[in-house]
Short mmCIF file of C-alpha atoms and ligand atoms in Angstrom, two decimals:
data_model
loop_
_atom_site.label_atom_id
_atom_site.label_comp_id
_atom_site.label_asym_id
_atom_site.label_seq_id
_atom_site.Cartn_x
_atom_site.Cartn_y
_atom_site.Cartn_z
CA MET B 164 -7.15 -5.52 35.43
CA SER B 165 -9.07 -3.35 33.04
CA GLY B 166 -10.81 -4.55 29.88
CA ARG B 167 -9.09 -7.10 27.73
CA LYS B 168 -10.44 -5.83 24.62
CA GLY B 169 -8.48 -6.73 21.46
CA LEU B 170 -5.81 -8.51 23.30
CA SER B 171 -3.41 -11.24 22.39
CA LYS B 172 -1.54 -10.42 19.28
CA GLY B 173 1.34 -12.40 20.73
CA ARG B 174 3.05 -13.97 17.66
CA GLY B 175 6.76 -14.50 18.19
CA ARG B 176 7.89 -17.93 19.28
CA PRO B 177 10.86 -18.32 21.85
CA SER B 178 14.19 -18.92 20.18
CA PRO B 179 15.25 -22.40 21.44
CA GLY B 180 18.34 -22.29 23.61
CA ALA B 181 18.40 -18.65 23.90
CA ALA B 182 17.56 -18.48 27.62
CA ALA B 183 21.13 -17.57 28.75
CA ALA B 184 21.62 -13.95 29.77
CA LEU B 185 23.02 -11.57 27.37
CA ALA B 186 25.61 -9.15 28.74
CA GLY B 187 24.07 -5.84 29.79
CA VAL B 188 20.49 -7.09 28.87
CA PRO B 189 18.14 -7.12 31.84
CA VAL B 190 15.74 -9.79 30.56
CA THR B 191 16.08 -13.51 29.39
CA VAL B 192 13.78 -15.42 27.07
CA GLY B 193 10.74 -16.84 28.91
CA GLN B 194 10.88 -14.24 31.63
CA GLN B 195 7.70 -12.22 32.33
CA VAL B 196 8.32 -8.57 32.94
CA GLN B 197 5.97 -5.66 33.58
CA CYS B 198 6.57 -2.82 31.22
CA ASP B 199 5.20 0.49 30.16
CA ILE B 200 4.40 1.10 26.49
CA ILE B 201 5.84 4.38 25.27
CA GLY B 202 5.32 4.20 21.50
CA LEU B 203 4.06 2.37 18.46
CA THR B 204 6.20 1.16 15.52
CA HIS B 205 4.84 1.68 11.98
CA ASP B 206 4.00 -1.96 11.86
CA GLY B 207 1.82 -1.77 14.92
CA GLU B 208 4.19 -3.12 17.65
CA GLY B 209 4.02 -1.39 21.07
CA VAL B 210 7.40 -0.12 22.10
CA GLY B 211 7.99 -1.17 25.77
CA ARG B 212 10.68 -0.14 28.15
CA TYR B 213 12.01 -2.39 30.91
CA GLU B 214 14.83 -1.10 32.91
CA GLY B 215 16.11 1.04 30.07
CA TYR B 216 15.83 -1.82 27.60
CA THR B 217 13.48 -1.83 24.63
CA LEU B 218 10.98 -4.59 24.13
CA PHE B 219 8.71 -4.72 21.06
CA VAL B 220 5.22 -6.04 22.24
CA ARG B 221 2.84 -6.88 19.46
CA GLY B 222 -0.72 -5.87 20.39
CA ALA B 223 0.30 -3.38 23.01
CA LEU B 224 -0.60 0.32 22.63
CA PRO B 225 1.11 3.53 23.96
CA GLU B 226 0.17 4.51 27.54
CA GLU B 227 -0.61 0.88 28.41
CA ARG B 228 1.19 -1.23 31.08
CA VAL B 229 1.45 -4.82 30.20
CA LEU B 230 2.95 -8.08 31.57
CA ALA B 231 5.08 -9.16 28.66
CA GLU B 232 6.72 -12.53 28.15
CA VAL B 233 10.05 -12.24 26.48
CA VAL B 234 10.26 -14.44 23.31
CA ASN B 235 13.73 -13.22 22.04
CA VAL B 236 16.56 -11.05 23.19
CA GLY B 237 18.99 -9.08 21.16
CA LYS B 238 21.79 -6.63 22.25
CA SER B 239 19.84 -3.55 21.79
CA PHE B 240 16.18 -4.68 21.85
CA GLY B 241 13.99 -7.84 22.26
CA ARG B 242 10.55 -8.99 21.47
CA ALA B 243 7.87 -10.07 23.81
CA ARG B 244 4.37 -11.59 23.89
CA LEU B 245 1.60 -9.62 25.47
CA ALA B 246 0.76 -11.95 28.41
CA ARG B 247 -1.54 -9.71 30.28
CA LEU B 248 -2.86 -6.31 29.90
CA GLU B 249 -2.62 -4.38 33.22
CA LYS B 250 -3.69 -0.91 32.20
CA ALA B 251 -5.58 -0.45 28.86
CA SER B 252 -5.39 2.67 26.73
CA LYS B 253 -8.47 4.60 26.36
CA ASP B 254 -7.94 4.26 22.56
CA ARG B 255 -8.09 0.52 22.67
CA THR B 256 -10.89 -1.05 20.81
CA GLN B 257 -12.30 -4.52 20.00
CA PRO B 258 -11.01 -5.58 16.55
CA PRO B 259 -14.16 -6.55 14.54
CA CYS B 260 -12.25 -9.13 12.42
CA ALA B 261 -12.39 -12.80 13.60
CA ILE B 262 -8.94 -13.63 12.17
CA TYR B 263 -7.06 -10.33 13.10
CA ASP B 264 -4.52 -12.21 15.38
CA ALA B 265 -3.73 -14.89 12.85
CA CYS B 266 -3.69 -12.91 9.62
CA GLY B 267 -1.28 -10.05 9.85
CA GLY B 268 -2.77 -8.08 6.94
CA CYS B 269 -3.90 -5.40 9.31
CA GLN B 270 -1.85 -4.03 12.35
CA LEU B 271 -3.96 -1.46 13.91
CA GLN B 272 -7.50 -2.85 14.29
CA HIS B 273 -7.17 -2.78 18.07
CA LEU B 274 -6.55 1.02 17.91
CA ASP B 275 -9.67 3.25 17.65
CA TYR B 276 -9.81 4.82 14.13
CA ALA B 277 -9.66 8.38 15.21
CA ALA B 278 -6.65 7.50 17.25
CA GLN B 279 -5.11 5.78 14.20
CA LEU B 280 -5.39 8.89 12.22
CA ARG B 281 -3.73 10.95 15.09
CA TRP B 282 -0.91 8.44 15.36
CA LYS B 283 -0.28 8.48 11.63
CA ARG B 284 -0.02 12.26 11.66
CA GLN B 285 2.41 12.06 14.59
CA HIS B 286 4.47 9.44 12.77
CA VAL B 287 4.73 11.85 9.76
CA VAL B 288 5.71 14.75 12.00
CA SER B 289 8.35 12.86 13.83
CA SER B 290 9.87 11.58 10.52
CA LEU B 291 10.04 15.07 9.21
CA GLU B 292 11.72 16.34 12.41
CA ARG B 293 13.99 13.45 13.16
CA ILE B 294 15.11 12.45 9.57
CA GLY B 295 14.38 15.56 7.64
CA LYS B 296 15.55 18.09 10.24
CA LEU B 297 12.51 20.23 9.48
CA LYS B 298 10.60 22.44 11.74
CA VAL B 299 7.02 21.47 12.00
CA ALA B 300 4.58 24.50 12.85
CA GLU B 301 2.79 24.34 16.12
CA ALA B 302 -0.58 25.79 16.02
CA GLY B 303 -0.39 29.02 13.97
CA GLY B 304 3.43 29.27 14.43
CA GLU B 305 6.25 29.03 11.84
CA GLY B 306 7.42 25.96 9.95
CA VAL B 307 6.02 23.23 7.87
CA LEU B 308 2.15 22.95 8.20
CA VAL B 309 1.18 19.31 8.63
CA HIS B 310 -2.49 18.90 8.24
CA PRO B 311 -4.59 16.34 10.04
CA VAL B 312 -4.80 13.04 8.21
CA ILE B 313 -7.74 12.78 5.74
CA GLY B 314 -9.48 9.65 6.85
CA MET B 315 -12.45 7.61 5.59
CA ASP B 316 -16.06 8.06 7.07
CA GLU B 317 -16.43 4.28 6.84
CA PRO B 318 -12.95 2.80 7.03
CA TRP B 319 -13.89 -0.80 5.99
CA ARG B 320 -14.38 -2.74 2.74
CA TYR B 321 -12.17 -0.39 0.94
CA ARG B 322 -9.63 -2.58 -1.13
CA ASN B 323 -10.50 -2.95 -4.79
CA LYS B 324 -7.90 -5.60 -5.21
CA ALA B 325 -7.17 -8.88 -3.48
CA GLN B 326 -4.43 -11.40 -4.17
CA VAL B 327 -5.36 -14.70 -2.38
CA PRO B 328 -2.85 -17.55 -2.08
CA ILE B 329 -4.27 -21.04 -2.63
CA GLY B 330 -3.48 -24.21 -0.68
CA TYR B 331 -4.78 -27.37 0.76
CA GLY B 332 -6.75 -27.92 3.92
CA GLU B 333 -9.14 -30.41 5.39
CA ALA B 334 -11.83 -29.24 2.86
CA GLY B 335 -9.46 -29.67 0.00
CA LEU B 336 -8.59 -26.58 -2.01
CA ILE B 337 -8.69 -23.50 0.29
CA GLY B 338 -7.62 -19.90 -0.21
CA GLY B 339 -7.04 -17.13 2.21
CA PHE B 340 -3.83 -15.87 3.71
CA TYR B 341 -0.55 -17.06 4.96
CA GLU B 342 -0.29 -17.90 8.65
CA GLN B 343 1.91 -15.42 10.47
CA GLY B 344 5.57 -16.35 10.01
CA SER B 345 4.98 -19.46 7.82
CA ASN B 346 3.87 -20.14 4.27
CA ALA B 347 0.97 -22.34 5.32
CA VAL B 348 -2.32 -21.12 3.78
CA VAL B 349 -5.25 -20.50 6.12
CA ASP B 350 -8.72 -20.47 4.55
CA MET B 351 -10.55 -17.17 4.79
CA ASP B 352 -14.05 -16.21 3.66
CA ALA B 353 -14.28 -12.70 4.93
CA CYS B 354 -11.71 -9.82 5.08
CA LEU B 355 -13.18 -6.64 6.46
CA ILE B 356 -10.92 -4.37 4.43
CA THR B 357 -11.69 -6.11 1.02
CA GLN B 358 -14.69 -4.91 -1.12
CA GLU B 359 -17.53 -7.51 -0.92
CA GLU B 360 -17.59 -7.82 -4.66
CA ASN B 361 -14.05 -9.23 -4.54
CA GLU B 362 -14.83 -11.39 -1.64
CA SER B 363 -17.78 -13.17 -3.43
CA LEU B 364 -15.63 -13.58 -6.62
CA VAL B 365 -12.99 -15.38 -4.67
CA ARG B 366 -15.54 -17.63 -3.06
CA ALA B 367 -17.13 -18.58 -6.35
CA VAL B 368 -13.61 -19.42 -7.85
CA LYS B 369 -12.72 -21.59 -4.83
CA ALA B 370 -16.07 -23.42 -4.76
CA THR B 371 -15.99 -24.20 -8.55
CA ALA B 372 -12.40 -25.20 -8.39
CA ARG B 373 -13.32 -27.72 -5.72
CA GLU B 374 -16.21 -28.87 -7.60
CA LEU B 375 -14.05 -29.52 -10.72
CA GLY B 376 -11.07 -31.13 -8.77
CA ILE B 377 -8.72 -28.35 -9.78
CA SER B 378 -5.47 -28.97 -7.77
CA ALA B 379 -3.94 -26.50 -5.45
CA TYR B 380 -0.32 -25.51 -5.74
CA ASN B 381 1.92 -26.95 -3.09
CA ARG B 382 4.89 -24.66 -2.20
CA ALA B 383 6.99 -27.46 -0.77
CA THR B 384 6.82 -29.87 -3.82
CA GLY B 385 6.30 -27.28 -6.45
CA ARG B 386 3.38 -29.46 -7.70
CA GLY B 387 -0.44 -28.56 -8.24
CA LEU B 388 -1.97 -25.98 -10.38
CA LEU B 389 -3.65 -23.03 -8.88
CA ARG B 390 -1.35 -20.71 -6.94
CA HIS B 391 -3.16 -17.41 -6.52
CA VAL B 392 -6.43 -15.88 -7.32
CA VAL B 393 -6.21 -12.31 -8.06
CA VAL B 394 -9.32 -10.21 -8.15
CA ARG B 395 -10.11 -6.67 -9.06
CA HIS B 396 -13.32 -4.59 -8.89
CA ALA B 397 -13.77 -1.21 -10.50
CA ARG B 398 -15.94 0.71 -8.15
CA ALA B 399 -17.26 3.29 -10.52
CA THR B 400 -18.36 0.82 -13.30
CA GLY B 401 -18.97 -2.40 -11.23
CA GLN B 402 -16.76 -4.34 -13.61
CA ARG B 403 -14.84 -7.36 -12.09
CA MET B 404 -11.82 -9.17 -13.31
CA VAL B 405 -10.26 -12.43 -12.03
CA VAL B 406 -6.57 -13.59 -12.74
CA LEU B 407 -6.04 -17.27 -12.23
CA VAL B 408 -2.34 -17.52 -11.37
CA THR B 409 -1.28 -21.11 -12.40
CA ASN B 410 1.80 -23.27 -12.18
CA GLY B 411 1.66 -24.23 -15.91
CA LEU B 412 -0.35 -23.33 -18.91
CA ASP B 413 -2.95 -26.02 -19.16
CA ILE B 414 -6.13 -25.82 -16.99
CA PRO B 415 -8.42 -28.84 -16.96
CA HIS B 416 -12.08 -28.15 -17.90
CA VAL B 417 -11.24 -24.46 -18.36
CA ASP B 418 -14.37 -23.71 -20.26
CA VAL B 419 -16.63 -25.42 -17.83
CA TRP B 420 -14.88 -23.69 -15.02
CA ILE B 421 -15.24 -20.18 -16.56
CA GLY B 422 -18.94 -20.94 -17.20
CA LEU B 423 -19.50 -22.01 -13.57
CA ILE B 424 -17.77 -18.85 -12.29
CA ARG B 425 -19.79 -16.52 -14.53
CA GLU B 426 -23.13 -18.03 -13.51
CA GLN B 427 -22.31 -17.11 -9.83
CA VAL B 428 -20.64 -13.72 -10.53
CA PRO B 429 -22.73 -10.94 -12.42
CA GLY B 430 -20.44 -8.08 -13.58
CA LEU B 431 -17.55 -10.40 -14.21
CA VAL B 432 -16.13 -9.01 -17.57
CA SER B 433 -12.62 -10.49 -17.59
CA VAL B 434 -11.17 -13.92 -16.88
CA CYS B 435 -7.30 -14.00 -17.30
CA GLN B 436 -4.64 -16.42 -16.59
CA ASN B 437 -1.19 -15.67 -15.52
CA VAL B 438 1.57 -18.41 -15.57
CA ASN B 439 4.03 -18.63 -12.77
CA THR B 440 6.30 -21.61 -12.35
CA ALA B 441 8.94 -19.96 -10.29
CA SER B 442 9.59 -21.16 -6.80
CA THR B 443 9.75 -17.62 -5.37
CA PRO B 444 6.88 -15.95 -3.36
CA VAL B 445 6.31 -13.34 -6.24
CA VAL B 446 2.72 -13.61 -7.18
CA MET B 447 2.65 -13.22 -10.97
CA GLY B 448 4.81 -14.62 -13.63
CA ASP B 449 5.63 -13.09 -17.01
CA VAL B 450 2.95 -14.69 -19.20
CA THR B 451 -0.62 -13.34 -19.00
CA ARG B 452 -3.36 -14.15 -21.38
CA THR B 453 -7.15 -13.51 -21.60
CA LEU B 454 -9.18 -16.70 -21.16
CA TRP B 455 -12.63 -15.07 -21.54
CA GLY B 456 -14.05 -11.55 -21.99
CA GLU B 457 -11.95 -8.37 -21.88
CA ASP B 458 -8.26 -7.78 -21.45
CA VAL B 459 -8.89 -4.84 -19.10
CA ILE B 460 -11.53 -3.47 -16.79
CA TYR B 461 -12.45 0.23 -16.62
CA ASP B 462 -12.58 2.38 -13.56
CA GLU B 463 -13.03 6.05 -13.13
CA ILE B 464 -11.50 8.52 -10.68
CA GLY B 465 -12.54 12.20 -10.70
CA GLY B 466 -14.28 11.83 -13.91
CA ILE B 467 -11.35 10.28 -15.69
CA ARG B 468 -11.52 6.72 -17.07
CA PHE B 469 -8.72 4.27 -16.70
CA ALA B 470 -8.21 0.93 -18.34
CA ILE B 471 -6.67 -1.46 -15.83
CA SER B 472 -4.85 -4.53 -17.09
CA PRO B 473 -4.04 -7.71 -14.88
CA ARG B 474 -0.54 -6.44 -13.90
CA SER B 475 -0.97 -2.71 -13.69
CA PHE B 476 -0.52 -0.72 -10.58
CA PHE B 477 -3.72 0.99 -9.53
CA GLN B 478 -4.24 2.54 -6.18
CA VAL B 479 -6.24 0.12 -4.11
CA ASN B 480 -8.52 2.56 -2.23
CA PRO B 481 -10.63 4.41 -4.80
CA GLU B 482 -12.28 6.67 -2.40
CA GLN B 483 -9.15 7.91 -0.85
CA THR B 484 -7.16 7.96 -4.23
CA GLU B 485 -9.52 10.76 -5.35
CA LYS B 486 -8.69 12.80 -2.25
CA LEU B 487 -5.02 12.17 -2.65
CA TYR B 488 -4.90 13.14 -6.27
CA ARG B 489 -7.00 16.27 -5.65
CA ALA B 490 -4.44 17.33 -2.89
CA ALA B 491 -1.71 16.89 -5.46
CA VAL B 492 -3.51 18.77 -8.16
CA GLY B 493 -4.22 21.58 -5.62
CA TYR B 494 -0.63 21.96 -4.56
CA ALA B 495 0.46 22.06 -8.36
CA ALA B 496 -1.77 25.23 -8.54
CA LEU B 497 -2.01 25.18 -12.34
CA SER B 498 -3.40 28.10 -14.36
CA GLY B 499 -3.39 26.31 -17.66
CA ASP B 500 -0.04 27.58 -19.03
CA GLU B 501 2.42 25.22 -17.28
CA THR B 502 4.63 22.51 -18.34
CA VAL B 503 4.44 19.64 -15.78
CA VAL B 504 6.48 16.50 -15.30
CA ASP B 505 4.98 13.48 -13.48
CA ALA B 506 7.83 11.14 -12.60
CA TYR B 507 6.90 7.52 -11.54
CA CYS B 508 3.61 8.01 -13.34
CA GLY B 509 2.30 4.36 -13.33
CA ILE B 510 -0.73 4.13 -15.78
CA GLY B 511 -0.86 7.92 -15.92
CA THR B 512 -3.44 8.53 -13.25
CA ILE B 513 -1.88 11.68 -11.69
CA THR B 514 -0.51 12.86 -15.15
CA LEU B 515 -4.08 12.84 -16.75
CA PHE B 516 -5.49 14.57 -13.65
CA LEU B 517 -2.89 17.31 -14.12
CA ALA B 518 -3.31 17.50 -17.93
CA ARG B 519 -6.76 19.07 -17.64
CA TYR B 520 -5.08 22.23 -15.98
CA ALA B 521 -1.78 22.38 -17.67
CA ARG B 522 -0.50 23.32 -21.08
CA ARG B 523 1.63 20.26 -21.39
CA VAL B 524 2.41 17.18 -19.17
CA TYR B 525 5.08 14.51 -19.46
CA GLY B 526 4.93 11.26 -17.62
CA VAL B 527 7.76 8.70 -17.10
CA GLU B 528 7.59 5.28 -15.67
CA ILE B 529 9.74 2.28 -15.67
CA VAL B 530 7.22 -0.48 -16.39
CA PRO B 531 6.48 -0.67 -20.25
CA GLU B 532 2.98 -2.08 -19.85
CA ALA B 533 2.03 0.78 -17.56
CA ILE B 534 3.15 3.33 -20.13
CA GLU B 535 1.14 1.37 -22.78
CA ASP B 536 -1.88 1.73 -20.40
CA ALA B 537 -1.15 5.41 -19.79
CA ARG B 538 -1.08 6.17 -23.50
CA ARG B 539 -4.35 4.22 -24.02
CA ASN B 540 -5.88 6.10 -21.02
CA ALA B 541 -4.92 9.47 -22.50
CA LEU B 542 -6.71 8.45 -25.70
CA LEU B 543 -9.61 7.01 -23.90
CA ASN B 544 -10.23 10.38 -22.24
CA ASP B 545 -9.38 12.40 -25.28
CA ILE B 546 -6.44 14.10 -23.50
CA ARG B 547 -3.87 15.30 -26.24
CA ASN B 548 -1.45 17.32 -24.15
CA ALA B 549 0.09 14.38 -22.39
CA GLU B 550 3.30 12.63 -23.49
CA PHE B 551 4.63 9.43 -21.96
CA GLU B 552 8.02 7.69 -21.91
CA VAL B 553 9.30 4.41 -20.72
CA GLY B 554 12.43 4.35 -18.43
CA ALA B 555 13.89 5.21 -15.14
CA ALA B 556 12.86 8.65 -14.17
CA GLU B 557 16.59 9.39 -13.14
CA VAL B 558 17.52 8.66 -16.81
CA VAL B 559 14.72 10.07 -18.73
CA MET B 560 14.48 13.41 -16.95
CA PRO B 561 18.12 14.45 -17.91
CA LYS B 562 17.18 13.51 -21.56
CA TRP B 563 14.13 15.79 -21.43
CA GLN B 564 16.33 18.50 -19.75
CA SER B 565 18.76 18.23 -22.70
CA ALA B 566 15.82 18.36 -25.13
CA GLY B 567 14.80 21.73 -23.64
CA VAL B 568 11.79 20.57 -21.56
CA SER B 569 11.64 23.12 -18.71
CA PRO B 570 8.97 22.27 -16.16
CA ASP B 571 7.20 24.76 -13.85
CA VAL B 572 5.99 21.96 -11.68
CA ILE B 573 7.54 18.54 -11.09
CA VAL B 574 5.35 15.84 -9.36
CA VAL B 575 7.06 12.74 -7.99
CA ASP B 576 5.26 9.66 -6.66
CA PRO B 577 8.12 7.09 -6.10
CA PRO B 578 7.90 3.68 -4.49
CA ARG B 579 8.85 3.08 -0.93
CA LYS B 580 12.50 3.71 -1.43
CA GLY B 581 12.00 7.20 -2.45
CA CYS B 582 13.61 9.29 -5.24
CA ASP B 583 16.77 8.25 -6.85
CA PRO B 584 19.57 10.69 -5.86
CA ALA B 585 20.34 11.37 -9.56
CA LEU B 586 16.68 12.36 -10.05
CA ILE B 587 16.91 14.93 -7.08
CA ARG B 588 20.06 16.32 -8.78
CA THR B 589 18.19 16.82 -11.98
CA MET B 590 15.20 18.34 -10.26
CA LEU B 591 17.54 20.85 -8.59
CA GLU B 592 19.15 21.74 -11.96
CA LEU B 593 15.66 22.10 -13.67
CA ARG B 594 14.60 24.44 -10.83
CA PRO B 595 10.75 24.17 -11.12
CA GLU B 596 8.84 26.65 -9.26
CA ARG B 597 6.98 24.01 -7.35
CA ILE B 598 7.57 20.37 -6.47
CA VAL B 599 4.69 18.21 -5.38
CA TYR B 600 5.84 14.98 -3.69
CA VAL B 601 3.48 12.09 -3.26
CA SER B 602 4.99 9.66 -0.70
CA CYS B 603 4.08 6.25 0.75
CA ASP B 604 6.94 6.18 3.20
CA PRO B 605 7.58 8.96 5.64
CA SER B 606 11.24 8.03 6.20
CA THR B 607 12.43 8.21 2.73
CA LEU B 608 10.27 11.24 2.07
CA ALA B 609 11.95 13.13 4.99
CA ARG B 610 15.38 12.09 3.61
CA ASP B 611 14.47 13.50 0.09
CA LEU B 612 12.85 16.73 1.48
CA ARG B 613 16.11 17.41 3.21
CA LEU B 614 18.02 17.08 -0.01
CA LEU B 615 15.67 19.30 -1.66
CA GLU B 616 15.66 21.85 1.01
CA ASP B 617 19.49 21.95 0.97
CA GLY B 618 19.10 22.59 -2.84
CA GLY B 619 17.08 25.62 -2.50
CA TYR B 620 13.48 24.54 -1.89
CA ARG B 621 11.19 25.05 1.19
CA THR B 622 8.65 22.55 2.36
CA VAL B 623 5.49 24.41 2.82
CA GLU B 624 2.65 22.00 3.51
CA VAL B 625 1.98 18.23 4.12
CA GLN B 626 -1.38 16.62 3.57
CA PRO B 627 -1.46 13.04 4.87
CA VAL B 628 -4.14 10.85 3.47
CA ASP B 629 -5.17 7.50 5.02
CA MET B 630 -5.09 5.12 1.98
CA PHE B 631 -4.89 1.98 4.18
CA PRO B 632 -6.88 2.09 7.35
CA HIS B 633 -5.99 -0.41 10.03
CA THR B 634 -2.52 -0.83 8.67
CA GLY B 635 0.54 1.18 9.61
CA HIS B 636 0.89 2.82 6.31
CA VAL B 637 0.35 6.50 5.65
CA GLU B 638 0.47 8.42 2.35
CA CYS B 639 1.34 12.09 2.10
CA VAL B 640 1.25 14.82 -0.52
CA ILE B 641 3.77 17.63 0.02
CA LEU B 642 4.18 21.06 -1.53
CA MET B 643 7.67 22.60 -1.88
CA VAL B 644 8.46 25.98 -3.48
CA ARG B 645 11.61 27.43 -4.78
CA ASN B 646 13.28 29.86 -2.60
CA GLY B 647 13.77 33.40 -3.68
N1 LIG J 144 1.56 7.68 -9.65
C1 LIG J 144 1.04 6.32 -10.07
C2 LIG J 144 2.06 5.27 -9.65
C3 LIG J 144 2.77 5.28 -8.32
S1 LIG J 144 3.58 3.92 -7.80
C4 LIG J 144 -0.35 6.14 -9.26
O1 LIG J 144 -0.68 6.86 -8.40
O2 LIG J 144 -0.98 5.33 -9.68
C5 LIG J 144 5.27 4.16 -8.23
C6 LIG J 144 5.55 3.85 -9.63
O3 LIG J 144 6.95 4.04 -9.90
C7 LIG J 144 5.36 2.36 -10.11
O4 LIG J 144 4.39 2.30 -11.17
C8 LIG J 144 6.72 1.92 -10.45
O5 LIG J 144 6.67 0.96 -11.46
C9 LIG J 144 7.34 3.11 -10.84
N2 LIG J 144 8.83 3.16 -10.77
C10 LIG J 144 9.68 2.44 -9.84
N3 LIG J 144 10.90 2.87 -9.99
C11 LIG J 144 11.04 3.72 -11.06
C12 LIG J 144 12.01 4.63 -11.68
N4 LIG J 144 13.26 4.48 -11.31
N5 LIG J 144 11.68 5.39 -12.57
C13 LIG J 144 10.34 5.45 -13.06
N6 LIG J 144 9.36 4.88 -12.42
C14 LIG J 144 9.67 3.94 -11.48
#
């Protein structure tokens, strides 16, 4: 057997009583079979084939041969545990993280980083071809140009935000991550994709909470106080924020607690509380208040300053965000005369980037607090040619259309589920010269590109950016131009 580097991401448990054979399925639960791995799913499972049947094997990589122990079986596919690696991929590497197997926050640490980037590009290409029915250009040929993924030089310690669940362990109050497939909290002191400034802040909050006897929330009983610790670090300014998510408003010894945290954490400028009494897994509730210091922290991307409040969406990888936004602005190719619409604008990040190069920009976003932040951010940067409106993009855009707004460029940056069909219809009616699509999901992206292509646009270029190294996610910026 060749090296066992990074082995054993076996996670599934056998389903009890499922050992009977399923008609037409060549394996049963508990059986060990040798299979060849022919692909990798977007959440990092190896796709194995055994006698024409598909087995998903967590931890296995393409071009490997493994001995897989079947843990559950369905009609068209099953899952298996990696029992033994029989032939390792040349791209296999030792995951540096000690808790990689248990945690599940990352899926690709056992794949060499350069190979991760190649795989992400291939994932984009195959979605465009399979779902979007687009022709991707081969070296120098005709078709959509899909660039290599822009990666990080140092793909660790990149996340500027962490949401840490709190629970009980032998040491009392602990915080870290949920054990795979359960809601038991496992304590964690180091996460290699989290910025160190966040890690030390979480450590300080946990240690001082233990010192003061703050109780941890218990998901089974609904009792106990501290549910999550959410921390943010603004890389450009060094400012740090902590949000204590509590099951109720009262925090015992709150001033002493804040004093102790502040002593340990220089650069802390904001201590907030969010109250969440719901029994759902959603992290934050509706009520947020500032306990000490500022209501927001400030970060900077590409020379623009942003105020970030406890609940605003802000990209988590600052170094890559700037590359992503630059690609979007590049594709918008503005000369200074254009009217631009930024749908799904969040706190106005891309909008304000664009504003510097356009005559007028309009941003629309469904979360009211985000639009408040966007307006504040425009003022903060003395940007006066940006206008923001709260609402669903698919509702606000037709309104703008009726009011005579006629964009030369439309930028969209929707959540995973992609653009609303009504928004696509409005875009096709507005007929901007260019559409710049920022996407975090290649499948819904490919679906939407097909609709836009059928409506008279051509997909020119795709620039994937690796915003989340070691996970299966890939972000893309796409340029489309109007035909004719
Ligand atoms: N462009 C921003 C935010 C992108 S995230 C940035 O880079 O920071 C996608 C945003 O779309 C979120 O802020 C989400 O609240 C918003 N959103 C979701 N559905 C929406 C809809 N139907 N209309 C407008 N905005 C929506």
